[in-house]
Structures are given as structure tokens and as C-alpha cells.
Amino acid sequence: MALLEVRDLHVRVEDREILHGLDLTVNAGEVHAIMGPNGSGKSTLSHVIAGKPGYEVTDGQILFKGEDLLAMEPDERAAKGVFLAFQYPVEIPGVATMNFLRTALNAQRKARGEDEYSTPDFLKKVREVAKSLNIPQDMLKRGVNVGFSGGEKKRNEVLQMALFEPSLCILDEMDSGLDIDALRIAADGVNALRSPDRAMVVITHYQRLLNYIVPDFVHVMSRGRVVKSGDKQLALELEASGYAQFEDAA
Amino acid sequence: MPAVQETVDRVRRIDVDQYRYGFETLIESEKAPKGLSEDTVRFISAKKNEPEWMLQWRLEAYRRWLTMREPTWARVDYPKIDYQEIYYYAAPKPKKQVNSLDEIDPEILKTYEKLGIPLREVAMLEGIEPRVGETDPVKSKIAVDAVFDSVSVATTFKEELKKAGVIFMPISEAIREHPELVQKYLGSVVPTSDNFFATLNSAVFSDGSFVYVPPGVRCPMELSTYFRINERNTGQFERTLIIADKGSYVSYLEGCTAPQRDENQLHAAVVELVALDDAEIKYSTVQNWYPGNSEGLGGIYNFVTKRGDCRGRNSKISWTQVETGSAITWKYPSCILRGDNSRGEFYSIAISNGFQQVDSGTKMLHLGKNTSSRIISKGIAAGKSQNTYRGLVTAHRKATGARNFTACDSLLIGDKCGAHTVPYIEAKNSSATFEHEATTSKISEDVLFYCTQRGLSEEEAVGLVVNGFVKDVLQQLPMEFAVEAQKLISISLEGSVG
Ligand SMILES: Nc1ncnc2c1ncn2[C@@H]1O[C@H](COP(=O)(O)OP(=O)(O)OP(=O)(O)O)[C@@H](O)[C@H]1O
Ligand SMILES: [Mg+2]
């Protein structure tokens, strides 16, 4: 059974169809890259998988570990192991990052019927992960993403990914706004999470990221569909020739 | 950290339409006859064994009240109150003289238990995390002067306070035991003629707390009173008077809950604070009265007059309030900055949900030289509620160097509620510097989605975001109260999403 199975997905936003029959199959252990021009529907796909309100699925289905993902609330999906690293992480003033991490982690664990972490265990775990991502402790005392630089926000997303140990990680343009060093650190963090029972879907505009996080498959999206799939060579071709060749195909 | 987790757990445990504190205690009560007349006033005064001067004081207020009209300027709307349909006095019958907690009616103790009110010292310390670097257990003690219906039935920690020379007792007792103090200060901040509701209170107040902190004394513990309205149709007219003598300090906590009712219940309390030279009073409230049912029926009408007088130089009065309950809230804790260099503060969280109407704010009246004030108001409106901040900041002609900073932030949840800000500013002295900032925002869909993507339910997400929004004010509360307030905030926002 595939980990994620998207079949003939049609999605509307405010009476406009944005995804027009999208197919995607992701197996555990695989890394998929999704590339495609601005506005082709990459973020929309990630939002629909994670369950963001405001999208109407008019046709098709999404199965996650064989279950109907579309029937679940976003928090249920999260507890089942769906994680989305946002293209634009939001700020939550007054809510200390550490507090947020703990509340969210324990909510997920509770939903799965697992014990909540004790404070010392939790702190130990956060500290380890934060250290590996070069995140200073006092950043965790600040409000969630409040006053974080672009790079810090992205690192905070990878931190959460490492902490929650999801089985499906969708990374929406995690490379945007990162300098070379930050990119390497974040990518190392992601690579450290690669495992036979976890899959990654990496959305990006740049081949560069794929030098760090080497994908097993590359898909090109255009106008709401996957128009071509291949291996990592495809990303190199795109870098050379751009998306124009796919505009007609879509 | 654990507080938020508790909030989250608490929300899970609660049914939306079930006001958790809505139960009655089966206590026989002794009522005054229904309605208001000179006889009612005399009945109350007699019940309390009051001296003649007190009766005359009440009667004067009553006669004054007859000539006054109910105010209509607030942004609240409610059916006309029939003042002759209300009982003005009710007391639980004491079975016998109470000397210690063990002798208190077990029914009453059970009530407190259900409310989670930590009457016993053990309970007080249980589940309460000491503030960082503050492990002294004495400091986390809270003296409780429990007001049950209209009569105080339990007083703890009396001994320890006595040692420090602090007087903390029901005001009815203080009238008999410390008449010189009561006569000197009662009505000196809120005169009997002040406003319709305060005047009514002056005529019929049943009980409340009296605190006197002698010169140079730092009150050794937080003083606390829990209110509970328990008699059908009984208006509650609490009267509180706190005096901090020269160079003293006291922190006072007030909290209340009320049982579920169909009829509206009138509450008109008066709180007077007096701070003399170099004295400081910190007054904190967590208010959680029955807000009415999901159709907007029932609920408490809360018309409160709270005022502090910074009478001495370098004195300071700080109001912190968390208002989550009541059908109608009409409340403006204020400071008269009379002494030179005195300071007034107002920190407020006002939450409205369902059909609640809140019109609340503060007045900072700068009279002395170099006086300063600070107002931080956080209004949260959900459901079909209306939430108004109304504030007045004035500088007298002679108030050179007066400074005020005001920040009013409103947060809207959903699109059927309203938040309004009505600031009045009047500077008659050109050296005054008054700053005012106001923001209104909505809880954003993106923030909610971010939280739910990380595993929080929508309701938990709202609780978390709102607790973040009010953090600056929560920090002003004593630790024990802050934890309680966080819970209330989440509870009161139930059903506000989805
Ligand atoms: N809430 C919305 N209302 C209206 N249109 C929307 C909404 N969300 C997305 N769209 C439209 O859907 C299309 C796809 O947007 P999406 O954000 O998925 O693209 P993307 O591939 O992620 O682009 P980029 O590379 O710029 O991030 C765009 O034309 C966008 O304007
Ligand atoms: Mg995008």
C-alpha cells in the first residue's frame, strides 16, 4: 500500500478550479520533488493534503495509509503523521515557541493514545533537536516565529518536523529565503529524517536544493496537473530549459 | 507551560452548554422582604447589628437614590429592571458560631470544592507552581475571606494577619469593631451620591471585605475573597473598603462564579481603595459569573463601581481584571491621582461570547504633579457579543507633568460580534503627555490552520492564540490567579469557532 495516494484530484477555490485531475503516488521511504511555475498549484496541493479550510474538492480522492484523508480534520491528519512545513510560517504573538511545541506534541500523542511527554523528557528532546539545527535556546523562549528572520522561521519548521516524527513530510519551498549555510543546515536536518518508513515531498523552484536533498522522483506541475515525472535528471533538464515546454502539455 | 496544557484539558472536559459552576447549594436562607423601601434598609441594618450612624448613612443614600435615574450612556441593552421585584438581603443561617474551617457547614465546603476554590492551606499549595525564584511557601498562601451569599462565613489566616497588624474582616464586623476607620474612609472615594448603582449599594449593601494595612507594613500574604451568588432573586450588593496606610503594601484578589439561573440577577458592588503616602495597593479580579444560556437568557447584570484614590504622594494603585462572565458588564475601575508622583495602572482582559455585552474601561484622573498612569486593555469578542472599551484620561490644570500611556487591543472571533473603543482624553495642562494606541484584529484563518496542522483542535488553537494575545495582562496577575484565569479564558470561548 502506498503511503500517499492522490487520485484524479479536482479542487476549487471560490468557484475557480485550480487542480484539474492531479495524480500522485508516494511510497514510504521515498523522496519526491515537485517543481513547477508560479501559480501552478503546488501550495494548493499541499494545503489540500493537510486539510486547510476554504478548498472544495469536487472530485477525486486522497488516501493516506489506505485511509480517506479528506474525511479527517486537520488535527487528525497531523496526529496520523501528515506534516506540512509552510512556505510562509505564521507568527503567534505571546505564545512561547517552547510552549507551543509541547502543547502540539502532546495533543498529537494524546490523539494517538500515547502518553504525554514528561517535562524533562520533552526538554531533553527539544534541546537535542534544536542543537542539531543550530537553533539557539533563547529563540525557543520567544513567541512562535515572532521577529524570527526568514531563515529562522524555516529552521523552526524543520525543528517541528524532527520533533513530531511524521510519516509524511511536505516541505513547501523551504529553501526560499535561506542563505547557503542555512540551507545546508536545514537540508541536513531533513536528510537526517529520511528513513524507510517516512516519505518526503519537497516543493521547490530550484535544482540547488535537490543537490542537498536528493530526490528519488521529480514531478513537474503545470496548470493544476502533474505533467511530467522522472528521476533527478528531470530537475537538471528543467534548470536548463525552463517550464515553457510544459505549458502546452497542460 | 503546564498551564496551557491544563487549559486544553479543561476545555476537553467541558460540555458547551453546561456552565460548570451552575449548581445550587441547599442552604436555608433568611431573606429580607421583597422590594426596596426604608423598611428594607432598616431590616438590613438591624440584621447586621449596626450602630445608628451607619443606619443614617444608608437612609441618606436611599433617599438620594429615589431622586436618581438609571444611566443609559453605556453600550448595553437590557430589559427594564424592576427594583421592587428584588430581594435585597439573604443570609445562610449559621447553625452555630464558627471558630474554624472544620465547623463550617459541609454543604458550603463542598460548594467551594466543586468550584476548585482552595479554602484549606493544603489545597492552596496543591497544583500551584511556585513562581521562579520564589519558593517561600508563606508567600504563596492566600487568605480567604469567603463571602457566601451575602454573609462572610469563613475567614482563614486571621492569626497571621493579626501578628502583622493587618485588619482583614467582613465590613459588617469592621463597622462594629473599627467604627473610627470605617467612618473616616467609607464613601470617601465613592460618595453615596456618586451614581445610581453606587448609591443603591450604599443603601442596601449586605457585606464585603474590609482591609486596613498599618503604616510601613507589607501585608504578608495575598488577600482573597471569593464571591458566590446563591439565592434566587437576590441582588448582590457587596461593599469593599481597602486602606493602605503610609508606606504599606497589599495585594487583594477577588474572584466570583454564580450558578445557572433563568432570571437575571442584579449585582451592584462598590469597591473603594485608599492609598496614603508611599503606599501601594494591587487589586486583581477574575470574574466568571453566569453569562446567560445559548439563547442569551439569564445571566448576571454586573453594575460595578470600583475606584481607587491615590491620596498620598508616591502612592500607587493597580487594577488588574479578567472579565469573562456576566450577561452585562458595566464596570470602570478608576484611579484618582491626587498625591504628587502617584501612579495608577489598569490592566484588563474582557472576554465576551454568546450574547454577552461588555462596556468596561477605566478613568485616570490626574490631579497631582508628575502623576503617571498606564492602561492596557485587551478586549476579545466572540459569538454575538458586543465588547466596548470606554476610557477617560484627564489632567487637571495643576497636574504638571502628567503622563499616560494607553493601549487598547481588540480581537474578534467570527463576524457576528463587535468591538468598540471609546477613549476620552482631556488635558487642561499643557505639560501633560498622553499617548493612545488602539488596534483591532481578527483571529486569522492562517494562524488557526497553522495550529491545527500541528495537531491542535480548532478550539485549542483559539484558546492558545487568545492566551497569547492577553499575555501582557495575565503576567500582572499573581501566579495562582493567572493559572485560573487562563482556564477561564478558554472555557469562556467554547463554541466560538466552527
Ligand atoms: N484562496 C484563494 N483564492 C483565490 N485564488 C487562489 C487562492 N489560493 C490559490 N489561488 C490561486 O490558485 C493558483 C495556484 O496557487 P498556488 O499557491 O497553489 O501556486 P504555487 O504553485 O504554490 O505558486 P508559487 O510557486 O508562486 O508558490 C494561483 O493562481 C492562485 O492565485
Ligand atoms: Mg506556493
PDB file of C-alpha atoms in Angstrom, chain B residues 152-328:
ATOM      1  CA  SER B 152     -18.995  36.028  55.266  1.00  0.00           C
ATOM      2  CA  VAL B 153     -18.813  32.579  56.726  1.00  0.00           C
ATOM      3  CA  ALA B 154     -15.175  31.679  56.715  1.00  0.00           C
ATOM      4  CA  THR B 155     -12.054  33.575  57.470  1.00  0.00           C
ATOM      5  CA  THR B 156      -8.657  31.970  57.375  1.00  0.00           C
ATOM      6  CA  PHE B 157      -5.193  33.084  58.263  1.00  0.00           C
ATOM      7  CA  LYS B 158      -6.614  35.604  60.674  1.00  0.00           C
ATOM      8  CA  GLU B 159      -3.922  34.951  63.208  1.00  0.00           C
ATOM      9  CA  GLU B 160      -1.018  35.549  60.923  1.00  0.00           C
ATOM     10  CA  LEU B 161      -2.519  38.762  59.669  1.00  0.00           C
ATOM     11  CA  LYS B 162      -3.164  39.888  63.206  1.00  0.00           C
ATOM     12  CA  LYS B 163       0.503  39.453  64.014  1.00  0.00           C
ATOM     13  CA  ALA B 164       1.348  41.832  61.182  1.00  0.00           C
ATOM     14  CA  GLY B 165      -1.309  44.232  62.412  1.00  0.00           C
ATOM     15  CA  VAL B 166      -3.375  43.881  59.256  1.00  0.00           C
ATOM     16  CA  ILE B 167      -7.124  44.108  59.693  1.00  0.00           C
ATOM     17  CA  PHE B 168      -8.966  41.845  57.257  1.00  0.00           C
ATOM     18  CA  MET B 169     -12.582  41.129  58.109  1.00  0.00           C
ATOM     19  CA  PRO B 170     -16.115  41.357  56.808  1.00  0.00           C
ATOM     20  CA  ILE B 171     -17.084  45.007  56.559  1.00  0.00           C
ATOM     21  CA  SER B 172     -20.120  44.327  58.750  1.00  0.00           C
ATOM     22  CA  GLU B 173     -17.731  43.398  61.533  1.00  0.00           C
ATOM     23  CA  ALA B 174     -15.452  46.348  60.875  1.00  0.00           C
ATOM     24  CA  ILE B 175     -18.412  48.703  61.242  1.00  0.00           C
ATOM     25  CA  ARG B 176     -18.812  47.437  64.795  1.00  0.00           C
ATOM     26  CA  GLU B 177     -15.168  46.887  65.699  1.00  0.00           C
ATOM     27  CA  HIS B 178     -13.388  49.699  63.898  1.00  0.00           C
ATOM     28  CA  PRO B 179     -16.020  52.422  63.532  1.00  0.00           C
ATOM     29  CA  GLU B 180     -13.425  55.211  63.533  1.00  0.00           C
ATOM     30  CA  LEU B 181     -11.700  53.775  60.417  1.00  0.00           C
ATOM     31  CA  VAL B 182     -14.918  52.956  58.601  1.00  0.00           C
ATOM     32  CA  GLN B 183     -16.458  56.341  59.332  1.00  0.00           C
ATOM     33  CA  LYS B 184     -13.339  58.090  58.152  1.00  0.00           C
ATOM     34  CA  TYR B 185     -12.978  56.264  54.846  1.00  0.00           C
ATOM     35  CA  LEU B 186     -16.327  54.753  53.804  1.00  0.00           C
ATOM     36  CA  GLY B 187     -17.767  56.836  50.984  1.00  0.00           C
ATOM     37  CA  SER B 188     -14.651  58.979  50.831  1.00  0.00           C
ATOM     38  CA  VAL B 189     -13.735  57.631  47.382  1.00  0.00           C
ATOM     39  CA  VAL B 190     -17.161  56.761  46.029  1.00  0.00           C
ATOM     40  CA  PRO B 191     -19.554  59.180  47.715  1.00  0.00           C
ATOM     41  CA  THR B 192     -23.080  57.999  48.446  1.00  0.00           C
ATOM     42  CA  SER B 193     -24.325  60.306  45.718  1.00  0.00           C
ATOM     43  CA  ASP B 194     -21.842  59.083  43.088  1.00  0.00           C
ATOM     44  CA  ASN B 195     -24.013  57.211  40.628  1.00  0.00           C
ATOM     45  CA  PHE B 196     -27.302  55.329  40.530  1.00  0.00           C
ATOM     46  CA  PHE B 197     -25.833  51.903  41.217  1.00  0.00           C
ATOM     47  CA  ALA B 198     -23.283  53.047  43.789  1.00  0.00           C
ATOM     48  CA  THR B 199     -25.985  54.931  45.657  1.00  0.00           C
ATOM     49  CA  LEU B 200     -28.213  51.865  45.620  1.00  0.00           C
ATOM     50  CA  ASN B 201     -25.308  49.875  47.004  1.00  0.00           C
ATOM     51  CA  SER B 202     -24.743  52.428  49.756  1.00  0.00           C
ATOM     52  CA  ALA B 203     -28.328  51.995  50.894  1.00  0.00           C
ATOM     53  CA  VAL B 204     -28.513  48.213  50.871  1.00  0.00           C
ATOM     54  CA  PHE B 205     -25.015  46.721  50.828  1.00  0.00           C
ATOM     55  CA  SER B 206     -25.017  43.459  52.666  1.00  0.00           C
ATOM     56  CA  ASP B 207     -21.405  42.657  53.227  1.00  0.00           C
ATOM     57  CA  GLY B 208     -17.964  42.652  51.743  1.00  0.00           C
ATOM     58  CA  SER B 209     -14.391  42.946  52.872  1.00  0.00           C
ATOM     59  CA  PHE B 210     -12.581  45.477  54.950  1.00  0.00           C
ATOM     60  CA  VAL B 211      -8.819  45.759  54.890  1.00  0.00           C
ATOM     61  CA  TYR B 212      -6.575  48.112  56.785  1.00  0.00           C
ATOM     62  CA  VAL B 213      -2.807  47.843  56.475  1.00  0.00           C
ATOM     63  CA  PRO B 214      -0.968  49.914  59.100  1.00  0.00           C
ATOM     64  CA  PRO B 215       1.933  52.251  58.277  1.00  0.00           C
ATOM     65  CA  GLY B 216       5.066  50.579  56.975  1.00  0.00           C
ATOM     66  CA  VAL B 217       3.565  47.091  56.844  1.00  0.00           C
ATOM     67  CA  ARG B 218       3.914  44.848  53.866  1.00  0.00           C
ATOM     68  CA  CYS B 219       0.914  42.515  54.057  1.00  0.00           C
ATOM     69  CA  PRO B 220       2.443  39.032  54.479  1.00  0.00           C
ATOM     70  CA  MET B 221       0.057  37.286  52.053  1.00  0.00           C
ATOM     71  CA  GLU B 222      -2.306  37.870  49.178  1.00  0.00           C
ATOM     72  CA  LEU B 223      -5.792  38.609  50.466  1.00  0.00           C
ATOM     73  CA  SER B 224      -8.581  36.950  48.619  1.00  0.00           C
ATOM     74  CA  THR B 225     -12.350  36.898  48.526  1.00  0.00           C
ATOM     75  CA  TYR B 226     -14.496  34.555  46.531  1.00  0.00           C
ATOM     76  CA  PHE B 227     -17.998  35.632  45.799  1.00  0.00           C
ATOM     77  CA  ARG B 228     -20.842  33.405  45.014  1.00  0.00           C
ATOM     78  CA  ILE B 229     -24.400  34.351  44.293  1.00  0.00           C
ATOM     79  CA  ASN B 230     -26.670  31.668  45.565  1.00  0.00           C
ATOM     80  CA  GLU B 231     -30.147  32.905  46.306  1.00  0.00           C
ATOM     81  CA  ARG B 232     -32.768  33.191  43.626  1.00  0.00           C
ATOM     82  CA  ASN B 233     -33.720  36.827  43.049  1.00  0.00           C
ATOM     83  CA  THR B 234     -31.185  38.117  45.489  1.00  0.00           C
ATOM     84  CA  GLY B 235     -29.345  41.138  44.348  1.00  0.00           C
ATOM     85  CA  GLN B 236     -25.793  41.174  45.464  1.00  0.00           C
ATOM     86  CA  PHE B 237     -24.530  44.402  46.914  1.00  0.00           C
ATOM     87  CA  GLU B 238     -21.004  43.885  48.054  1.00  0.00           C
ATOM     88  CA  ARG B 239     -19.078  46.676  49.639  1.00  0.00           C
ATOM     89  CA  THR B 240     -15.321  46.596  49.907  1.00  0.00           C
ATOM     90  CA  LEU B 241     -13.031  49.116  51.531  1.00  0.00           C
ATOM     91  CA  ILE B 242      -9.260  48.824  51.498  1.00  0.00           C
ATOM     92  CA  ILE B 243      -6.953  51.302  53.165  1.00  0.00           C
ATOM     93  CA  ALA B 244      -3.191  51.143  52.784  1.00  0.00           C
ATOM     94  CA  ASP B 245      -1.656  53.476  55.322  1.00  0.00           C
ATOM     95  CA  LYS B 246       1.653  55.270  54.775  1.00  0.00           C
ATOM     96  CA  GLY B 247       4.386  53.127  53.258  1.00  0.00           C
ATOM     97  CA  SER B 248       2.346  49.919  53.293  1.00  0.00           C
ATOM     98  CA  TYR B 249       1.629  47.350  50.600  1.00  0.00           C
ATOM     99  CA  VAL B 250      -1.253  44.978  49.992  1.00  0.00           C
ATOM    100  CA  SER B 251      -2.351  42.712  47.168  1.00  0.00           C
ATOM    101  CA  TYR B 252      -6.004  41.759  47.073  1.00  0.00           C
ATOM    102  CA  LEU B 253      -7.643  39.126  44.889  1.00  0.00           C
ATOM    103  CA  GLU B 254     -11.293  38.881  44.088  1.00  0.00           C
ATOM    104  CA  GLY B 255     -12.988  36.145  42.148  1.00  0.00           C
ATOM    105  CA  CYS B 256     -16.526  35.003  41.612  1.00  0.00           C
ATOM    106  CA  THR B 257     -18.765  32.438  39.975  1.00  0.00           C
ATOM    107  CA  ALA B 258     -22.503  32.024  40.046  1.00  0.00           C
ATOM    108  CA  PRO B 259     -24.978  29.202  39.500  1.00  0.00           C
ATOM    109  CA  GLN B 260     -27.139  28.825  36.427  1.00  0.00           C
ATOM    110  CA  ARG B 261     -30.351  30.818  36.516  1.00  0.00           C
ATOM    111  CA  ASP B 262     -33.175  31.752  34.219  1.00  0.00           C
ATOM    112  CA  GLU B 263     -33.862  35.069  35.820  1.00  0.00           C
ATOM    113  CA  ASN B 264     -31.447  37.898  35.588  1.00  0.00           C
ATOM    114  CA  GLN B 265     -29.556  38.698  38.662  1.00  0.00           C
ATOM    115  CA  LEU B 266     -28.556  42.201  39.579  1.00  0.00           C
ATOM    116  CA  HIS B 267     -25.191  42.878  41.059  1.00  0.00           C
ATOM    117  CA  ALA B 268     -24.065  46.355  42.061  1.00  0.00           C
ATOM    118  CA  ALA B 269     -20.858  46.282  44.028  1.00  0.00           C
ATOM    119  CA  VAL B 270     -18.751  49.152  45.260  1.00  0.00           C
ATOM    120  CA  VAL B 271     -15.051  48.902  45.908  1.00  0.00           C
ATOM    121  CA  GLU B 272     -13.118  51.786  47.437  1.00  0.00           C
ATOM    122  CA  LEU B 273      -9.342  51.863  47.730  1.00  0.00           C
ATOM    123  CA  VAL B 274      -7.325  54.452  49.592  1.00  0.00           C
ATOM    124  CA  ALA B 275      -3.542  54.619  49.301  1.00  0.00           C
ATOM    125  CA  LEU B 276      -1.739  57.094  51.548  1.00  0.00           C
ATOM    126  CA  ASP B 277       1.841  58.384  51.160  1.00  0.00           C
ATOM    127  CA  ASP B 278       4.195  55.810  49.604  1.00  0.00           C
ATOM    128  CA  ALA B 279       1.576  53.060  49.859  1.00  0.00           C
ATOM    129  CA  GLU B 280       0.676  50.563  47.161  1.00  0.00           C
ATOM    130  CA  ILE B 281      -2.489  48.575  46.505  1.00  0.00           C
ATOM    131  CA  LYS B 282      -2.714  45.864  43.904  1.00  0.00           C
ATOM    132  CA  TYR B 283      -6.271  44.740  43.252  1.00  0.00           C
ATOM    133  CA  SER B 284      -6.889  41.760  40.977  1.00  0.00           C
ATOM    134  CA  THR B 285     -10.204  40.342  39.827  1.00  0.00           C
ATOM    135  CA  VAL B 286     -11.175  37.216  37.961  1.00  0.00           C
ATOM    136  CA  GLN B 287     -14.864  37.484  37.217  1.00  0.00           C
ATOM    137  CA  ASN B 288     -16.766  34.472  35.946  1.00  0.00           C
ATOM    138  CA  TRP B 289     -20.423  34.921  36.631  1.00  0.00           C
ATOM    139  CA  TYR B 290     -23.105  33.113  34.741  1.00  0.00           C
ATOM    140  CA  PRO B 291     -23.248  34.785  31.319  1.00  0.00           C
ATOM    141  CA  GLY B 292     -26.673  33.515  30.285  1.00  0.00           C
ATOM    142  CA  ASN B 293     -27.567  30.469  28.209  1.00  0.00           C
ATOM    143  CA  SER B 294     -27.003  29.905  24.491  1.00  0.00           C
ATOM    144  CA  GLU B 295     -30.136  31.944  23.677  1.00  0.00           C
ATOM    145  CA  GLY B 296     -28.941  34.860  25.771  1.00  0.00           C
ATOM    146  CA  LEU B 297     -31.357  34.236  28.647  1.00  0.00           C
ATOM    147  CA  GLY B 298     -30.449  34.649  32.278  1.00  0.00           C
ATOM    148  CA  GLY B 299     -27.034  35.762  33.316  1.00  0.00           C
ATOM    149  CA  ILE B 300     -25.800  38.291  35.770  1.00  0.00           C
ATOM    150  CA  TYR B 301     -26.177  42.037  35.388  1.00  0.00           C
ATOM    151  CA  ASN B 302     -22.971  43.417  36.749  1.00  0.00           C
ATOM    152  CA  PHE B 303     -23.008  47.146  37.508  1.00  0.00           C
ATOM    153  CA  VAL B 304     -19.892  47.825  39.488  1.00  0.00           C
ATOM    154  CA  THR B 305     -18.263  50.966  40.811  1.00  0.00           C
ATOM    155  CA  LYS B 306     -14.598  50.498  41.624  1.00  0.00           C
ATOM    156  CA  ARG B 307     -12.402  53.422  42.402  1.00  0.00           C
ATOM    157  CA  GLY B 308      -9.033  53.948  43.961  1.00  0.00           C
ATOM    158  CA  ASP B 309      -7.763  57.140  45.499  1.00  0.00           C
ATOM    159  CA  CYS B 310      -4.018  57.697  45.386  1.00  0.00           C
ATOM    160  CA  ARG B 311      -4.394  60.140  48.197  1.00  0.00           C
ATOM    161  CA  GLY B 312      -0.783  60.301  49.311  1.00  0.00           C
ATOM    162  CA  ARG B 313       2.371  61.288  47.477  1.00  0.00           C
ATOM    163  CA  ASN B 314       4.227  58.464  45.697  1.00  0.00           C
ATOM    164  CA  SER B 315       1.259  56.196  46.166  1.00  0.00           C
ATOM    165  CA  LYS B 316       0.295  53.569  43.631  1.00  0.00           C
ATOM    166  CA  ILE B 317      -2.890  51.710  42.774  1.00  0.00           C
ATOM    167  CA  SER B 318      -3.019  48.963  40.205  1.00  0.00           C
ATOM    168  CA  TRP B 319      -6.193  47.308  38.929  1.00  0.00           C
ATOM    169  CA  THR B 320      -5.980  44.029  37.051  1.00  0.00           C
ATOM    170  CA  GLN B 321      -9.150  42.395  35.835  1.00  0.00           C
ATOM    171  CA  VAL B 322     -10.114  39.327  33.876  1.00  0.00           C
ATOM    172  CA  GLU B 323     -13.748  39.638  32.946  1.00  0.00           C
ATOM    173  CA  THR B 324     -15.243  36.562  31.327  1.00  0.00           C
ATOM    174  CA  GLY B 325     -18.707  36.221  32.811  1.00  0.00           C
ATOM    175  CA  SER B 326     -21.965  38.175  33.280  1.00  0.00           C
ATOM    176  CA  ALA B 327     -24.648  38.932  30.738  1.00  0.00           C
ATOM    177  CA  ILE B 328     -23.940  42.621  31.158  1.00  0.00           C
TER     178      ILE B 328
END
